[in-house]
Tab-separated table of C-alpha atoms in Angstrom:
chain	number	residue	atom	x	y	z
V	263	MET	CA	-1.958	3.465	8.487
V	264	ILE	CA	-4.333	6.215	7.520
V	265	ILE	CA	-5.791	3.843	4.663
V	266	GLY	CA	-6.490	1.118	7.433
V	267	ALA	CA	-8.145	3.765	9.541
V	268	SER	CA	-10.509	4.888	6.879
V	269	TYR	CA	-11.106	1.066	6.080
V	270	ALA	CA	-12.067	0.480	9.680
V	271	SER	CA	-14.030	3.612	10.229
V	272	GLY	CA	-15.819	4.278	6.855
V	273	PRO	CA	-18.396	1.851	7.042
V	274	MET	CA	-19.452	2.409	10.729
V	275	ILE	CA	-19.557	6.226	9.691
V	276	GLY	CA	-21.373	5.514	6.421
V	277	SER	CA	-23.736	3.344	8.220
V	278	ALA	CA	-24.439	6.030	10.759
V	279	ILE	CA	-25.247	8.606	8.045
V	280	TYR	CA	-27.457	6.142	6.241
V	281	MET	CA	-29.663	5.329	9.210
V	282	LEU	CA	-30.074	9.077	10.100
V	283	GLY	CA	-30.598	10.484	6.776
V	284	GLY	CA	-31.116	7.866	4.098
V	285	TYR	CA	-29.091	6.838	1.125
V	286	THR	CA	-28.346	10.003	-0.856
V	287	SER	CA	-27.445	11.864	2.746
V	288	VAL	CA	-24.394	9.774	2.458
V	289	PHE	CA	-23.312	11.221	-0.842
V	290	TRP	CA	-24.199	14.800	0.339
V	291	VAL	CA	-22.314	14.378	3.655
V	292	MET	CA	-19.187	13.210	1.841
V	293	GLY	CA	-19.429	15.613	-1.052
V	294	GLY	CA	-19.557	18.662	1.365
V	295	VAL	CA	-16.670	17.075	3.432
V	296	THR	CA	-14.584	16.836	0.035
V	297	ALA	CA	-15.536	20.448	-1.125
V	298	THR	CA	-14.648	21.988	2.504
V	299	LEU	CA	-11.189	19.911	2.618
V	300	THR	CA	-10.328	21.217	-0.915
V	301	PHE	CA	-11.120	24.782	-0.041
V	302	LEU	CA	-9.083	24.668	3.347
V	303	LEU	CA	-6.170	22.925	1.384
V	304	SER	CA	-6.154	25.443	-1.384
V	305	LEU	CA	-5.653	28.287	1.483
V	306	LEU	CA	-2.887	26.303	3.090
V	307	GLN	CA	-1.125	25.128	-0.172
V	308	VAL	CA	2.665	25.440	0.049
V	309	LYS	CA	4.266	27.207	-2.717
V	310	VAL	CA	7.560	25.182	-3.533
V	311	ALA	CA	10.092	26.803	-5.303
V	312	ALA	CA	11.189	25.083	-8.747
V	313	GLU	CA	14.485	23.539	-8.229
V	314	THR	CA	16.480	23.004	-11.236
V	315	ASN	CA	19.132	20.103	-11.586
V	316	SER	CA	22.531	21.225	-12.677
V	317	THR	CA	22.975	18.761	-15.404
V	318	LYS	CA	19.472	18.334	-17.373
V	319	GLU	CA	15.793	18.382	-16.661
V	320	ARG	CA	14.626	14.821	-15.552
V	321	HIS	CA	11.531	13.207	-16.522
V	322	SER	CA	9.741	10.358	-14.952
V	323	LEU	CA	9.408	8.428	-18.216
V	324	ALA	CA	13.296	8.332	-18.208
V	325	LEU	CA	13.105	6.095	-15.272
V	326	LEU	CA	11.581	3.427	-17.406
V	327	LYS	CA	15.050	3.106	-19.024
V	328	THR	CA	16.476	1.849	-15.500
V	329	LYS	CA	16.446	-2.019	-14.475
V	330	SER	CA	14.934	-1.413	-11.333
V	331	ILE	CA	11.808	0.798	-11.731
V	332	PRO	CA	10.078	-1.332	-14.274
V	333	PHE	CA	10.366	-4.307	-12.093
V	334	LEU	CA	9.050	-2.491	-9.148
V	335	TYR	CA	6.111	-1.292	-11.205
V	336	LEU	CA	5.456	-4.957	-12.305
V	337	LEU	CA	5.737	-6.158	-8.564
V	338	THR	CA	3.216	-3.419	-7.469
V	339	PHE	CA	0.762	-4.498	-10.098
V	340	VAL	CA	0.873	-8.024	-9.071
V	341	HIS	CA	0.410	-7.037	-5.512
V	342	ARG	CA	-2.638	-5.230	-5.962
V	343	PHE	CA	-3.967	-7.747	-8.581
V	344	VAL	CA	-3.826	-10.398	-6.006
V	345	SER	CA	-5.296	-7.972	-3.062
V	346	PHE	CA	-8.328	-7.116	-5.289
V	347	ALA	CA	-8.897	-10.688	-6.637
V	348	ARG	CA	-9.139	-11.620	-3.132
V	349	THR	CA	-11.294	-9.104	-1.844
V	350	SER	CA	-13.823	-8.695	-4.780
V	351	MET	CA	-15.274	-12.021	-4.369
V	352	LEU	CA	-14.589	-12.389	-0.534
V	353	GLY	CA	-18.025	-11.062	0.649
V	354	ALA	CA	-20.052	-13.399	-1.531
V	355	PHE	CA	-18.261	-16.409	-0.419
V	356	LEU	CA	-18.248	-15.589	3.179
V	357	ILE	CA	-21.987	-15.194	3.101
V	358	SER	CA	-22.756	-18.072	0.850
V	359	THR	CA	-20.333	-20.621	2.715
V	360	PHE	CA	-20.655	-19.706	6.165
V	361	ASP	CA	-24.009	-19.615	8.528
V	362	GLN	CA	-23.039	-16.510	10.141
V	363	ALA	CA	-24.943	-13.217	11.056
V	364	ASP	CA	-24.329	-10.248	9.081
V	365	TRP	CA	-22.964	-8.340	11.969
V	366	VAL	CA	-20.366	-10.809	12.390
V	367	ILE	CA	-19.111	-10.643	8.769
V	368	GLY	CA	-19.113	-6.687	9.281
V	369	LEU	CA	-17.322	-7.053	12.442
V	370	SER	CA	-14.759	-9.173	10.807
V	371	TYR	CA	-13.899	-6.673	8.090
V	372	SER	CA	-13.652	-4.068	10.906
V	373	VAL	CA	-10.968	-6.384	12.871
V	374	TRP	CA	-9.029	-6.830	9.530
V	375	ALA	CA	-8.811	-3.091	8.585
V	376	VAL	CA	-7.764	-2.403	12.561
V	377	MET	CA	-4.989	-4.868	12.350
V	378	TYR	CA	-3.852	-3.810	8.931
V	379	MET	CA	-3.407	-0.194	10.516
V	380	ILE	CA	-1.586	-1.294	13.453
V	381	ALA	CA	0.517	-3.572	11.166
V	382	CYS	CA	1.527	-0.417	9.189
V	383	LEU	CA	3.007	1.227	12.086
V	384	ILE	CA	5.086	-1.917	12.674
V	385	THR	CA	6.301	-2.189	9.207
V	386	ALA	CA	7.096	1.392	8.960
V	387	LYS	CA	9.658	0.768	11.904
V	388	PHE	CA	11.388	-1.948	9.988
V	389	VAL	CA	11.540	0.083	6.833
V	390	ASN	CA	12.931	3.033	8.554
V	391	LYS	CA	15.633	0.589	9.764
V	392	ASN	CA	16.413	-0.144	5.848
V	393	PHE	CA	14.888	-3.682	6.116
V	394	VAL	CA	12.989	-2.749	2.834
V	395	TYR	CA	13.557	-5.785	0.461
V	396	SER	CA	13.560	-8.265	3.480
V	397	CYS	CA	9.958	-7.370	4.556
V	398	MET	CA	8.960	-7.687	0.934
V	399	LEU	CA	10.636	-11.199	0.580
V	400	VAL	CA	9.191	-12.614	3.875
V	401	ALA	CA	5.777	-10.845	2.999
V	402	TRP	CA	5.456	-12.434	-0.468
V	403	LEU	CA	6.515	-15.926	0.669
V	404	PHE	CA	4.215	-15.890	3.810
V	405	ASN	CA	1.212	-14.694	2.013
V	406	SER	CA	1.709	-17.507	-0.754
V	407	PHE	CA	1.053	-20.008	2.231
V	408	CYS	CA	-1.799	-17.966	3.836
V	409	TYR	CA	-3.767	-18.049	0.753
V	410	LEU	CA	-4.110	-21.791	0.758
V	411	PHE	CA	-5.890	-21.664	4.042
V	412	LEU	CA	-8.482	-19.166	2.961
V	413	ALA	CA	-11.047	-21.192	1.481
V	414	PRO	CA	-9.160	-23.665	1.988
V	415	SER	CA	-7.397	-24.547	-1.191
V	416	PRO	CA	-8.519	-28.008	-2.771
V	417	VAL	CA	-4.863	-29.034	-2.918
V	418	LEU	CA	-5.073	-29.228	0.999
V	419	ASP	CA	-8.468	-31.578	0.648
V	420	PHE	CA	-5.911	-34.535	1.791
V	421	ILE	CA	-6.119	-32.740	5.249
V	422	PHE	CA	-9.405	-30.747	5.434
V	423	HIS	CA	-11.493	-33.178	3.142
V	424	GLY	CA	-13.547	-30.410	1.783
V	425	HIS	CA	-14.578	-29.105	5.165
V	426	LYS	CA	-14.685	-25.340	5.380
V	427	TYR	CA	-14.185	-23.638	8.636
V	428	PHE	CA	-14.851	-19.876	9.403
V	429	PRO	CA	-12.477	-19.579	12.109
V	430	MET	CA	-9.625	-20.502	10.059
V	431	THR	CA	-10.799	-18.226	7.078
V	432	PHE	CA	-11.018	-15.414	9.557
V	433	ALA	CA	-7.561	-16.293	11.013
V	434	ALA	CA	-5.913	-16.454	7.408
V	435	LEU	CA	-7.417	-13.345	6.332
V	436	LEU	CA	-6.111	-11.654	9.394
V	437	LEU	CA	-2.567	-12.824	8.637
V	438	VAL	CA	-2.948	-11.913	5.052
V	439	ASN	CA	-3.974	-8.159	5.788
V	440	VAL	CA	-1.150	-7.944	8.318
V	441	VAL	CA	1.363	-9.268	5.942
V	442	ASP	CA	0.112	-7.228	3.147
V	443	THR	CA	1.674	-4.208	4.636
V	444	GLY	CA	5.076	-5.704	4.231
V	445	GLN	CA	4.386	-6.069	0.563
V	446	LEU	CA	3.135	-2.521	-0.061
V	447	ILE	CA	4.838	-0.205	2.403
V	448	PRO	CA	8.418	-0.893	1.499
V	449	LEU	CA	7.689	-0.643	-2.174
V	450	PHE	CA	7.408	3.212	-1.965
V	451	GLN	CA	10.672	3.385	0.011
V	452	ALA	CA	12.053	1.232	-2.579
V	453	VAL	CA	11.108	3.337	-5.550
V	454	LEU	CA	12.345	6.622	-3.664
V	455	ASN	CA	15.810	4.867	-2.987
V	456	ILE	CA	16.331	4.199	-6.442
V	457	LEU	CA	15.260	7.821	-7.611
V	458	ILE	CA	17.775	9.195	-5.067
V	459	VAL	CA	20.485	6.747	-6.515
V	460	ASN	CA	19.518	7.876	-9.746
V	461	GLY	CA	20.394	11.403	-9.054
V	462	TYR	CA	16.990	13.035	-7.880
V	463	PRO	CA	17.244	15.255	-4.789
V	464	SER	CA	16.609	13.466	-1.520
V	465	ASP	CA	14.483	16.150	-0.086
V	466	ASN	CA	12.271	17.502	-2.793
V	467	ALA	CA	8.641	17.386	-3.371
V	468	SER	CA	9.044	16.397	-6.903
V	469	THR	CA	10.856	13.579	-6.015
V	470	TYR	CA	8.354	12.245	-3.530
V	471	GLY	CA	5.760	12.997	-6.330
V	472	ILE	CA	7.223	10.902	-9.058
V	473	ALA	CA	7.700	7.931	-6.452
V	474	THR	CA	3.907	8.286	-5.512
V	475	ALA	CA	2.594	8.580	-9.103
V	476	LEU	CA	4.492	5.424	-10.265
V	477	ILE	CA	3.299	3.558	-7.480
V	478	SER	CA	-0.321	4.931	-7.629
V	479	SER	CA	-0.597	4.327	-11.225
V	480	SER	CA	0.752	0.560	-10.915
V	481	LEU	CA	-1.872	0.324	-7.984
V	482	SER	CA	-4.607	1.468	-10.022
V	483	LEU	CA	-3.866	-0.705	-12.908
V	484	GLY	CA	-4.038	-3.790	-10.741
V	485	GLY	CA	-6.997	-2.590	-8.958
V	486	VAL	CA	-8.699	-2.445	-12.239
V	487	MET	CA	-7.453	-5.909	-13.629
V	488	GLY	CA	-7.729	-7.925	-10.240
V	489	PRO	CA	-11.614	-7.746	-9.905
V	490	THR	CA	-12.424	-8.222	-13.388
V	491	VAL	CA	-9.998	-11.243	-13.924
V	492	SER	CA	-10.790	-12.611	-10.425
V	493	GLY	CA	-14.752	-12.611	-11.381
V	494	ALA	CA	-14.287	-14.670	-14.343
V	495	MET	CA	-11.925	-17.057	-12.346
V	496	VAL	CA	-14.551	-17.592	-9.895
V	497	ASP	CA	-17.165	-18.257	-12.322
V	498	LEU	CA	-15.114	-20.599	-14.213
V	499	PHE	CA	-13.171	-22.444	-11.158
V	500	GLY	CA	-15.002	-21.293	-7.887
V	501	PHE	CA	-13.536	-19.099	-5.202
V	502	PRO	CA	-11.164	-21.972	-3.570
V	503	TRP	CA	-9.296	-22.486	-6.791
V	504	THR	CA	-9.003	-18.667	-7.344
V	505	THR	CA	-7.365	-18.311	-3.932
V	506	THR	CA	-4.994	-21.161	-4.979
V	507	ILE	CA	-4.135	-19.293	-8.083
V	508	THR	CA	-3.448	-16.095	-5.903
V	509	SER	CA	-1.156	-18.353	-3.829
V	510	VAL	CA	0.779	-19.351	-6.846
V	511	LEU	CA	1.015	-15.593	-8.087
V	512	SER	CA	2.299	-14.654	-4.406
V	513	LEU	CA	4.934	-17.551	-4.871
V	514	ALA	CA	5.750	-16.105	-8.142
V	515	GLY	CA	6.104	-12.748	-6.640
V	516	PHE	CA	8.649	-14.015	-4.288
V	517	LEU	CA	10.760	-15.793	-6.864
V	518	MET	CA	10.703	-12.750	-9.198
V	519	LEU	CA	12.051	-10.361	-6.178
V	520	SER	CA	14.595	-12.944	-5.155
V	521	SER	CA	15.744	-13.209	-8.763
V	522	PHE	CA	15.637	-9.487	-9.236
V	523	LEU	CA	17.892	-9.016	-6.038
V	524	VAL	CA	20.381	-11.596	-7.135
V	525	ILE	CA	20.738	-9.932	-10.455
V	526	MET	CA	20.964	-6.548	-9.134
V	527	LYS	CA	23.906	-7.661	-6.747
V	528	SER	CA	25.732	-9.569	-9.359
V	529	THR	CA	25.695	-6.502	-11.894
V	530	ASN	CA	26.631	-4.165	-8.925
V	531	THR	CA	23.534	-2.247	-9.708
V	532	PRO	CA	22.771	-0.059	-6.461
V	533	LEU	CA	19.175	-0.253	-5.202
V	534	SER	CA	19.826	2.350	-2.298
V	535	THR	CA	22.608	4.857	-0.967
V	536	GLU	CA	23.486	2.065	1.477
V	537	ASP	CA	25.019	0.016	-1.112
V	538	ASP	CA	28.680	-0.462	-1.196
V	539	CYS	CA	29.094	0.841	-4.668
V	540	VAL	CA	27.730	4.253	-3.595
V	541	LYS	CA	28.917	4.585	0.089
V	542	GLY	CA	31.264	7.602	0.287
V	543	ALA	CA	29.739	9.489	-2.476
V	544	SER	CA	28.205	12.907	-1.653
V	545	TYR	CA	24.997	12.241	-0.654
V	546	THR	CA	22.331	13.968	1.722
V	547	PRO	CA	20.047	11.360	3.443
V	548	PRO	CA	16.146	12.132	3.347
V	549	PRO	CA	14.608	13.459	6.513
V	550	SER	CA	12.702	11.278	8.570
V	551	LEU	CA	9.039	11.186	8.444
V	552	SER	CA	8.704	13.168	11.621
V	553	SER	CA	10.912	16.157	10.364
V	554	ARG	CA	9.054	16.127	7.180
V	555	LEU	CA	5.518	16.439	8.810
V	556	SER	CA	7.008	19.146	10.974
V	557	LEU	CA	8.569	20.930	7.924
V	558	TYR	CA	5.241	20.531	6.022
V	559	PHE	CA	3.024	22.153	8.968
V	560	ARG	CA	5.290	25.062	9.497
V	561	ARG	CA	5.244	25.834	5.870
V	562	SER	CA	1.387	25.521	5.915
V	563	THR	CA	1.020	27.756	8.854
V	564	ASN	CA	3.408	30.254	7.365
V	565	SER	CA	1.135	30.138	4.226
V	566	TYR	CA	-2.123	30.529	6.441
V	567	PHE	CA	-0.617	33.660	8.175
V	568	LYS	CA	0.212	35.265	4.310
V	569	VAL	CA	-3.101	34.537	3.048
V	570	PHE	CA	-4.879	36.250	5.946
V	571	ASN	CA	-2.425	38.721	6.758
V	572	VAL	CA	-1.871	37.569	10.170
V	573	GLN	CA	1.193	37.888	11.881
V	574	PRO	CA	2.282	34.943	14.100
V	575	SER	CA	2.456	35.891	17.962
V	576	GLN	CA	5.593	36.112	19.654
V	577	SER	CA	6.184	35.533	23.088
V	578	SER	CA	7.702	38.613	25.128
V	579	GLY	CA	11.386	38.142	26.124
């Protein structure tokens, strides 16, 4: 949700700063904001006591030996590769293909970002109800069809006869951005569930850090490869065929995820503490998002009081 909000507000705020102070002022303002936030966060840094495991020290590289983590790493990479392959060449395609004003294209990007932000809230509700892999399956399959209508794909020439329509492209991109949340958001929860099943504590900062690091590293790798490869594909085949290839990759992601779930089920490998093979074991469920945020702010506030030697006010009885 926060990423979607930044996508929607970033171009607007950047344009306003550019109009007021010029090109370099954008970097001065953003640099100043970053430096200020870094200073404030250093003051509110929460000291987390080191928690030792009763058996042995765990390392994130050991997770690569499991069946689940390498696959989810690959699935995350494919998702980001497909997403960046789409977005990296999208602007040039829209401008060169459709006779639309610049403000229409800019407004379209804002609408897509806002819808992504709203969809994050809806997807989070489903993930909190443990529809983790269901969301991903539906999203991968649905996007494999949506990608065919972006350009549209040459395989649909028997319907469109080579014609391109901006409203159809706009609607297809809107759906793709909305459904993208069903591919990405459940991945973090899936990795987190596997960490807990493999003995990592559920309410521990290091567990969330490992899950975030695994997802972020795969997203970064896909973010590097996606634009590079898609640029070469657009030069060779054109944007319509490139979106067709991303459609095939999305369908491949759906088939890979389906096969993965069948294999995990047939081998009785647990993917979360809700699986039958781990039910009844001693387990402390992870706290909800609201309780985690509440705990973070309480710790941050206490840290603030300690830094400035301020005693929090107490209401008189």
